[in-house]
mmCIF file of C-alpha atoms in Angstrom:
data_model
loop_
_atom_site.group_PDB
_atom_site.id
_atom_site.type_symbol
_atom_site.label_atom_id
_atom_site.label_comp_id
_atom_site.label_asym_id
_atom_site.label_seq_id
_atom_site.Cartn_x
_atom_site.Cartn_y
_atom_site.Cartn_z
ATOM 1 C CA UNK A 8 0.000 0.000 0.000
ATOM 2 C CA UNK A 9 2.625 2.598 -0.932
ATOM 3 C CA UNK A 10 0.011 5.121 -2.123
ATOM 4 C CA UNK A 11 -1.889 5.024 1.175
ATOM 5 C CA UNK A 12 1.382 5.412 3.083
ATOM 6 C CA UNK A 13 2.240 8.440 0.962
ATOM 7 C CA UNK A 14 -1.136 9.978 1.800
ATOM 8 C CA UNK A 15 -0.479 9.615 5.543
ATOM 9 C CA UNK A 16 2.996 11.093 5.128
ATOM 10 C CA UNK A 17 1.527 14.055 3.242
ATOM 11 C CA UNK A 18 -1.094 14.549 5.978
ATOM 12 C CA UNK A 19 1.622 14.567 8.671
ATOM 13 C CA UNK A 20 3.758 17.036 6.713
ATOM 14 C CA UNK A 21 0.746 19.303 6.207
ATOM 15 C CA UNK A 22 0.003 19.245 9.957
ATOM 16 C CA UNK A 23 3.594 20.316 10.660
ATOM 17 C CA UNK A 24 3.320 23.049 8.004
ATOM 18 C CA UNK A 25 0.107 24.374 9.648
ATOM 19 C CA UNK A 26 1.925 24.456 13.020
ATOM 20 C CA UNK A 27 4.744 26.471 11.406
ATOM 21 C CA UNK A 28 2.196 29.001 10.122
ATOM 22 C CA UNK A 29 0.643 29.188 13.603
ATOM 23 C CA UNK A 30 4.018 29.883 15.241
ATOM 24 C CA UNK A 31 4.825 32.487 12.573
ATOM 25 C CA UNK A 32 1.514 34.255 13.250
ATOM 26 C CA UNK A 33 2.189 34.154 17.012
ATOM 27 C CA UNK A 34 5.655 35.654 16.450
ATOM 28 C CA UNK A 35 4.195 38.318 14.128
ATOM 29 C CA UNK A 36 1.611 39.250 16.773
ATOM 30 C CA UNK A 37 4.334 39.628 19.426
ATOM 31 C CA UNK A 38 6.531 41.740 17.113
ATOM 32 C CA UNK A 39 3.568 44.045 16.434
ATOM 33 C CA UNK A 40 2.870 44.224 20.206
ATOM 34 C CA UNK A 41 6.397 45.389 21.110
ATOM 35 C CA UNK A 42 6.778 47.656 18.043
ATOM 36 C CA UNK A 43 6.139 51.390 18.541
ATOM 37 C CA UNK A 44 2.796 51.584 16.748
ATOM 38 C CA UNK A 45 -0.592 53.208 17.411
ATOM 39 C CA UNK A 46 -2.584 51.143 19.932
ATOM 40 C CA UNK A 47 -5.598 50.766 17.636
ATOM 41 C CA UNK A 48 -3.399 49.409 14.820
ATOM 42 C CA UNK A 49 -1.711 46.962 17.216
ATOM 43 C CA UNK A 50 -5.091 45.662 18.436
ATOM 44 C CA UNK A 51 -6.398 45.290 14.857
ATOM 45 C CA UNK A 52 -3.278 43.379 13.762
ATOM 46 C CA UNK A 53 -3.049 41.017 16.756
ATOM 47 C CA UNK A 54 -6.748 40.152 16.539
ATOM 48 C CA UNK A 55 -6.394 39.694 12.767
ATOM 49 C CA UNK A 56 -3.584 37.223 13.497
ATOM 50 C CA UNK A 57 -5.825 35.483 16.086
ATOM 51 C CA UNK A 58 -8.614 35.087 13.503
ATOM 52 C CA UNK A 59 -6.106 33.674 10.980
ATOM 53 C CA UNK A 60 -4.766 31.204 13.601
ATOM 54 C CA UNK A 61 -8.312 30.129 14.466
ATOM 55 C CA UNK A 62 -9.143 29.552 10.792
ATOM 56 C CA UNK A 63 -5.985 27.432 10.405
ATOM 57 C CA UNK A 64 -6.766 25.273 13.461
ATOM 58 C CA UNK A 65 -10.487 24.872 12.747
ATOM 59 C CA UNK A 66 -10.110 24.093 9.040
ATOM 60 C CA UNK A 67 -7.045 21.859 9.217
ATOM 61 C CA UNK A 68 -6.753 20.299 12.670
ATOM 62 C CA UNK A 69 -10.518 20.093 13.314
ATOM 63 C CA UNK A 70 -11.025 19.046 9.656
ATOM 64 C CA UNK A 71 -13.944 21.431 9.182
ATOM 65 C CA UNK A 72 -12.945 22.047 5.558
ATOM 66 C CA UNK A 73 -13.925 18.444 4.771
ATOM 67 C CA UNK A 74 -17.080 18.327 6.889
ATOM 68 C CA UNK A 75 -20.759 18.694 6.057
ATOM 69 C CA UNK A 76 -22.429 22.124 6.168
ATOM 70 C CA UNK A 77 -24.426 20.990 9.212
ATOM 71 C CA UNK A 78 -21.284 20.987 11.396
ATOM 72 C CA UNK A 79 -20.355 24.465 10.097
ATOM 73 C CA UNK A 80 -23.832 25.656 11.096
ATOM 74 C CA UNK A 81 -23.572 24.126 14.587
ATOM 75 C CA UNK A 82 -20.258 25.906 15.160
ATOM 76 C CA UNK A 83 -21.020 29.212 13.435
ATOM 77 C CA UNK A 84 -24.454 30.016 14.906
ATOM 78 C CA UNK A 85 -23.176 30.548 18.494
ATOM 79 C CA UNK A 86 -20.176 32.507 17.163
ATOM 80 C CA UNK A 87 -22.488 34.806 15.187
ATOM 81 C CA UNK A 88 -24.747 35.175 18.232
ATOM 82 C CA UNK A 89 -21.774 36.140 20.409
ATOM 83 C CA UNK A 90 -20.411 38.655 17.859
ATOM 84 C CA UNK A 91 -23.877 40.068 17.141
ATOM 85 C CA UNK A 92 -24.841 40.530 20.788
ATOM 86 C CA UNK A 93 -21.480 42.136 21.628
ATOM 87 C CA UNK A 94 -21.728 44.559 18.687
ATOM 88 C CA UNK A 95 -25.349 45.387 19.583
ATOM 89 C CA UNK A 96 -24.270 46.609 23.015
ATOM 90 C CA UNK A 97 -21.290 48.660 21.789
ATOM 91 C CA UNK A 98 -23.337 51.797 20.881
ATOM 92 C CA UNK A 99 -24.740 51.800 24.418
ATOM 93 C CA UNK A 100 -21.225 52.089 25.850
ATOM 94 C CA UNK A 101 -20.168 54.655 23.233
ATOM 95 C CA UNK A 102 -23.219 56.836 24.021
ATOM 96 C CA UNK A 103 -22.629 56.574 27.766
ATOM 97 C CA UNK A 104 -19.051 57.815 27.350
ATOM 98 C CA UNK B 30 -43.718 21.198 -11.288
ATOM 99 C CA UNK B 31 -40.300 19.988 -12.395
ATOM 100 C CA UNK B 32 -38.541 21.859 -9.625
ATOM 101 C CA UNK B 33 -41.081 20.631 -7.095
ATOM 102 C CA UNK B 34 -40.512 17.125 -8.316
ATOM 103 C CA UNK B 35 -36.724 17.542 -8.180
ATOM 104 C CA UNK B 36 -36.559 18.827 -4.606
ATOM 105 C CA UNK B 37 -38.014 15.779 -2.824
ATOM 106 C CA UNK B 38 -35.814 13.472 -4.895
ATOM 107 C CA UNK B 39 -32.723 15.427 -3.779
ATOM 108 C CA UNK B 40 -33.805 15.340 -0.163
ATOM 109 C CA UNK B 41 -32.947 11.693 0.589
ATOM 110 C CA UNK B 42 -29.418 12.228 -0.795
ATOM 111 C CA UNK B 43 -28.851 15.167 1.553
ATOM 112 C CA UNK B 44 -30.440 13.279 4.448
ATOM 113 C CA UNK B 45 -28.116 10.360 3.767
ATOM 114 C CA UNK B 46 -25.127 12.705 3.822
ATOM 115 C CA UNK B 47 -26.194 14.068 7.195
ATOM 116 C CA UNK B 48 -26.823 10.555 8.502
ATOM 117 C CA UNK B 49 -23.334 9.585 7.367
ATOM 118 C CA UNK B 50 -21.821 11.977 9.941
ATOM 119 C CA UNK B 51 -20.970 9.878 13.032
ATOM 120 C CA UNK B 52 -23.321 10.640 15.923
ATOM 121 C CA UNK B 53 -20.416 11.091 18.310
ATOM 122 C CA UNK B 54 -18.970 13.809 16.102
ATOM 123 C CA UNK B 55 -22.296 15.685 15.911
ATOM 124 C CA UNK B 56 -22.578 15.350 19.692
ATOM 125 C CA UNK B 57 -19.107 16.784 20.264
ATOM 126 C CA UNK B 58 -19.830 19.705 17.909
ATOM 127 C CA UNK B 59 -23.052 20.450 19.839
ATOM 128 C CA UNK B 60 -21.041 20.337 23.062
ATOM 129 C CA UNK B 61 -18.467 22.703 21.544
ATOM 130 C CA UNK B 62 -21.306 25.038 20.482
ATOM 131 C CA UNK B 63 -22.445 25.213 24.120
ATOM 132 C CA UNK B 64 -18.839 25.889 25.154
ATOM 133 C CA UNK B 65 -18.677 28.741 22.607
ATOM 134 C CA UNK B 66 -21.732 30.254 24.316
ATOM 135 C CA UNK B 67 -20.064 29.990 27.754
ATOM 136 C CA UNK B 68 -16.737 31.500 26.690
ATOM 137 C CA UNK B 69 -18.458 33.891 24.249
ATOM 138 C CA UNK B 70 -20.662 35.282 27.019
ATOM 139 C CA UNK B 71 -17.701 35.799 29.341
ATOM 140 C CA UNK B 72 -15.454 37.283 26.647
ATOM 141 C CA UNK B 73 -18.282 39.564 25.452
ATOM 142 C CA UNK B 74 -18.819 40.850 29.015
ATOM 143 C CA UNK B 75 -15.062 41.356 29.415
ATOM 144 C CA UNK B 76 -14.805 43.372 26.158
ATOM 145 C CA UNK B 77 -17.840 45.550 26.932
ATOM 146 C CA UNK B 78 -16.954 46.251 30.582
ATOM 147 C CA UNK B 79 -13.327 46.893 29.618
ATOM 148 C CA UNK B 80 -14.400 49.438 26.990
ATOM 149 C CA UNK B 81 -16.799 51.045 29.474
ATOM 150 C CA UNK B 82 -13.950 51.434 32.003
ATOM 151 C CA UNK B 83 -11.474 53.078 29.637
ATOM 152 C CA UNK B 84 -9.517 49.977 28.602
ATOM 153 C CA UNK B 85 -7.876 48.988 31.934
ATOM 154 C CA UNK B 86 -4.435 49.662 30.441
ATOM 155 C CA UNK B 87 -2.753 50.303 33.802
ATOM 156 C CA UNK B 88 -4.148 47.048 35.227
ATOM 157 C CA UNK B 89 -3.269 45.043 32.111
ATOM 158 C CA UNK B 90 0.409 46.082 32.449
ATOM 159 C CA UNK B 91 0.714 43.816 35.506
ATOM 160 C CA UNK B 92 0.081 40.524 33.686
ATOM 161 C CA UNK B 93 3.142 38.661 32.390
ATOM 162 C CA UNK B 94 2.758 38.592 28.593
ATOM 163 C CA UNK B 95 6.038 36.699 28.061
ATOM 164 C CA UNK B 96 4.732 33.802 30.174
ATOM 165 C CA UNK B 97 1.432 33.978 28.265
ATOM 166 C CA UNK B 98 3.324 33.846 24.943
ATOM 167 C CA UNK B 99 5.277 30.798 26.121
ATOM 168 C CA UNK B 100 2.031 29.110 27.125
ATOM 169 C CA UNK B 101 0.545 29.922 23.691
ATOM 170 C CA UNK B 102 3.506 28.213 22.027
ATOM 171 C CA UNK B 103 3.072 25.175 24.304
ATOM 172 C CA UNK B 104 -0.643 24.897 23.475
ATOM 173 C CA UNK B 105 -0.097 25.369 19.717
ATOM 174 C CA UNK B 106 2.514 22.598 19.816
ATOM 175 C CA UNK B 107 0.111 20.357 21.744
ATOM 176 C CA UNK B 108 -2.437 20.899 18.954
ATOM 177 C CA UNK B 109 0.160 19.635 16.471
ATOM 178 C CA UNK B 110 0.871 16.507 18.546
ATOM 179 C CA UNK B 111 -2.893 15.868 18.889
ATOM 180 C CA UNK B 112 -3.345 16.220 15.111
ATOM 181 C CA UNK B 113 -0.425 13.784 14.616
ATOM 182 C CA UNK B 114 -2.102 11.364 17.074
ATOM 183 C CA UNK B 115 -5.274 11.516 14.932
ATOM 184 C CA UNK B 116 -3.151 10.832 11.821
ATOM 185 C CA UNK B 117 -1.553 7.858 13.624
ATOM 186 C CA UNK B 118 -5.010 6.455 14.417
ATOM 187 C CA UNK B 119 -6.077 6.693 10.763
ATOM 188 C CA UNK B 120 -2.822 5.015 9.761
ATOM 189 C CA UNK B 121 -3.381 2.258 12.329
ATOM 190 C CA UNK B 122 0.009 3.046 13.881
ATOM 191 C CA UNK B 123 -0.487 2.256 17.596
ATOM 192 C CA UNK B 124 3.095 3.066 18.584
ATOM 193 C CA UNK B 125 2.898 6.574 17.077
ATOM 194 C CA UNK B 126 -0.514 7.069 18.713
ATOM 195 C CA UNK B 127 0.907 6.290 22.172
ATOM 196 C CA UNK B 128 3.861 8.650 21.634
ATOM 197 C CA UNK B 129 1.797 11.575 20.336
ATOM 198 C CA UNK B 130 -0.931 11.172 22.985
ATOM 199 C CA UNK B 131 1.764 11.106 25.689
ATOM 200 C CA UNK B 132 3.335 14.246 24.205
ATOM 201 C CA UNK B 133 -0.054 15.991 24.143
ATOM 202 C CA UNK B 134 -0.631 15.083 27.796
ATOM 203 C CA UNK B 135 2.857 16.295 28.717
ATOM 204 C CA UNK B 136 2.340 19.622 26.910
ATOM 205 C CA UNK B 137 -1.095 20.048 28.545
ATOM 206 C CA UNK B 138 0.455 19.503 31.975
ATOM 207 C CA UNK B 139 3.293 21.895 31.058
ATOM 208 C CA UNK B 140 0.680 24.543 30.197
ATOM 209 C CA UNK B 141 -1.008 24.022 33.572
ATOM 210 C CA UNK B 142 2.340 24.116 35.397
ATOM 211 C CA UNK B 143 3.314 27.402 33.739
ATOM 212 C CA UNK B 144 -0.154 28.815 34.513
ATOM 213 C CA UNK B 145 0.177 27.798 38.182
ATOM 214 C CA UNK B 146 3.613 29.497 38.330
ATOM 215 C CA UNK B 147 2.125 32.630 36.760
ATOM 216 C CA UNK B 148 -0.802 32.681 39.212
ATOM 217 C CA UNK B 149 1.556 32.250 42.173
ATOM 218 C CA UNK B 150 3.669 35.215 41.024
ATOM 219 C CA UNK B 151 0.609 37.415 40.516
ATOM 220 C CA UNK B 152 -0.917 36.488 43.873
ATOM 221 C CA UNK B 153 2.462 37.042 45.587
ATOM 222 C CA UNK B 154 2.541 40.523 44.012
ATOM 223 C CA UNK B 155 -0.900 41.242 45.472
ATOM 224 C CA UNK B 156 -2.969 40.796 42.279
ATOM 225 C CA UNK B 157 -5.901 38.586 43.277
ATOM 226 C CA UNK B 158 -9.472 38.268 41.919
ATOM 227 C CA UNK B 159 -10.565 40.650 44.682
ATOM 228 C CA UNK B 160 -8.063 43.368 43.672
ATOM 229 C CA UNK B 161 -10.124 44.886 40.873
ATOM 230 C CA UNK B 162 -12.540 44.024 38.057
ATOM 231 C CA UNK B 163 -9.761 43.382 35.514
ATOM 232 C CA UNK B 164 -8.116 40.717 37.684
ATOM 233 C CA UNK B 165 -11.528 39.230 38.566
ATOM 234 C CA UNK B 166 -12.110 38.722 34.832
ATOM 235 C CA UNK B 167 -8.501 37.623 34.270
ATOM 236 C CA UNK B 168 -8.680 34.848 36.877
ATOM 237 C CA UNK B 169 -12.202 33.799 35.790
ATOM 238 C CA UNK B 170 -11.363 33.558 32.077
ATOM 239 C CA UNK B 171 -7.938 31.946 32.403
ATOM 240 C CA UNK B 172 -9.073 29.737 35.333
ATOM 241 C CA UNK B 173 -12.073 28.416 33.391
ATOM 242 C CA UNK B 174 -9.801 27.764 30.430
ATOM 243 C CA UNK B 175 -7.282 25.948 32.659
ATOM 244 C CA UNK B 176 -10.152 23.723 33.938
ATOM 245 C CA UNK B 177 -10.909 22.836 30.308
ATOM 246 C CA UNK B 178 -7.235 22.028 29.663
ATOM 247 C CA UNK B 179 -7.306 19.761 32.729
ATOM 248 C CA UNK B 180 -10.437 18.035 31.343
ATOM 249 C CA UNK B 181 -8.635 17.505 28.030
ATOM 250 C CA UNK B 182 -5.604 16.046 29.817
ATOM 251 C CA UNK B 183 -7.881 13.609 31.708
ATOM 252 C CA UNK B 184 -9.605 12.541 28.438
ATOM 253 C CA UNK B 185 -6.253 12.083 26.670
ATOM 254 C CA UNK B 186 -4.847 10.144 29.631
ATOM 255 C CA UNK B 187 -7.772 7.690 29.589
ATOM 256 C CA UNK B 188 -7.273 7.156 25.838
ATOM 257 C CA UNK B 189 -3.520 6.720 26.323
ATOM 258 C CA UNK B 190 -4.088 4.100 29.050
ATOM 259 C CA UNK B 191 -6.444 2.196 26.688
ATOM 260 C CA UNK B 192 -3.870 2.461 23.882
ATOM 261 C CA UNK B 193 -1.035 1.209 26.137
ATOM 262 C CA UNK B 194 -3.131 -1.760 27.299
ATOM 263 C CA UNK B 195 -3.977 -2.465 23.663
ATOM 264 C CA UNK B 196 -7.661 -2.825 24.443
ATOM 265 C CA UNK B 197 -10.684 -1.375 22.696
ATOM 266 C CA UNK B 198 -8.637 -0.397 19.618
ATOM 267 C CA UNK B 199 -11.661 0.069 17.299
ATOM 268 C CA UNK B 200 -13.342 2.300 19.892
ATOM 269 C CA UNK B 201 -10.179 4.311 20.535
ATOM 270 C CA UNK B 202 -9.818 5.100 16.839
ATOM 271 C CA UNK B 203 -13.072 7.059 16.859
ATOM 272 C CA UNK B 204 -12.621 8.555 20.314
ATOM 273 C CA UNK B 205 -9.163 9.994 19.613
ATOM 274 C CA UNK B 206 -10.685 12.092 16.840
ATOM 275 C CA UNK B 207 -13.440 13.335 19.183
ATOM 276 C CA UNK B 208 -10.938 14.100 21.956
ATOM 277 C CA UNK B 209 -8.873 15.916 19.315
ATOM 278 C CA UNK B 210 -11.832 18.145 18.420
ATOM 279 C CA UNK B 211 -12.177 19.137 22.075
ATOM 280 C CA UNK B 212 -8.419 19.724 22.472
ATOM 281 C CA UNK B 213 -8.221 21.949 19.392
ATOM 282 C CA UNK B 214 -11.247 23.915 20.631
ATOM 283 C CA UNK B 215 -9.427 24.582 23.925
ATOM 284 C CA UNK B 216 -6.473 25.804 21.836
ATOM 285 C CA UNK B 217 -8.743 28.129 19.810
ATOM 286 C CA UNK B 218 -10.164 29.654 23.018
ATOM 287 C CA UNK B 219 -6.621 30.410 24.220
ATOM 288 C CA UNK B 220 -5.720 31.899 20.813
ATOM 289 C CA UNK B 221 -8.335 34.600 21.574
ATOM 290 C CA UNK B 222 -7.750 34.873 25.334
ATOM 291 C CA UNK B 223 -4.027 35.577 24.921
ATOM 292 C CA UNK B 224 -4.323 38.821 22.889
ATOM 293 C CA UNK B 225 -7.475 39.829 24.752
ATOM 294 C CA UNK B 226 -6.017 39.592 28.263
ATOM 295 C CA UNK B 227 -2.249 39.957 27.767
ATOM 296 C CA UNK B 228 -1.652 42.079 24.664
ATOM 297 C CA UNK B 229 -4.484 44.587 24.306
#
């Protein structure tokens, strides 16, 4: 079964490659954090890196890119609820300040 | 009428696809959805209250971001070893499974050890959950996450023991993947907690 063995080897190499991307994104976030930059830009960049890391883990390690739409829906609905409810309350805080 | 006739004929195919998803996997994803609501609610409260209190920048300077960064690296590496354990299961390689599960457990315990060291330093410096609202949130969020890491370590340990004894191999194959889903979710939560608590 050389072809099957090759597939497993490719899967392992891809997992290591994803980890390398994750570490690179972590390092990039830390460089941005210590760099003399405007605070708002730093926050935008480090949270952008966090979203990219999440996408890498969820799609590759949790195999969501190969899963049925039903599992996407189960995972995404609470995320959208959380983001939506947080954004809904932001104007209240902005108006109070 | 053609479209109406086509829709019901497509329906069984889609239903079959949904039925093909293992029940355990659907169950774990539902569980993870409930976990997203728990952490999402807490993180949402933290963001809103932090914004309402001017950002808590002075308070946030007292957390040790270098230790947090080290812990992030440890957890990201544990995600890799868990993914490699799942690959080993698919390959039917029991030896590799034992090694990668043991590594994942070790890295999980390392994370908890570093977290305990960090807590002890902060408490020794006088920063406790009762100090102010920032540290109340800090200990709640990171403490709840640490409890989840501990749960993941327990699950991985039970699978490792089964793998070492060589029993229940067909069951383990499926369960390692489910435990992996949970472990990666715990990693994803930390990916957001780290910038939220330590860097912003």
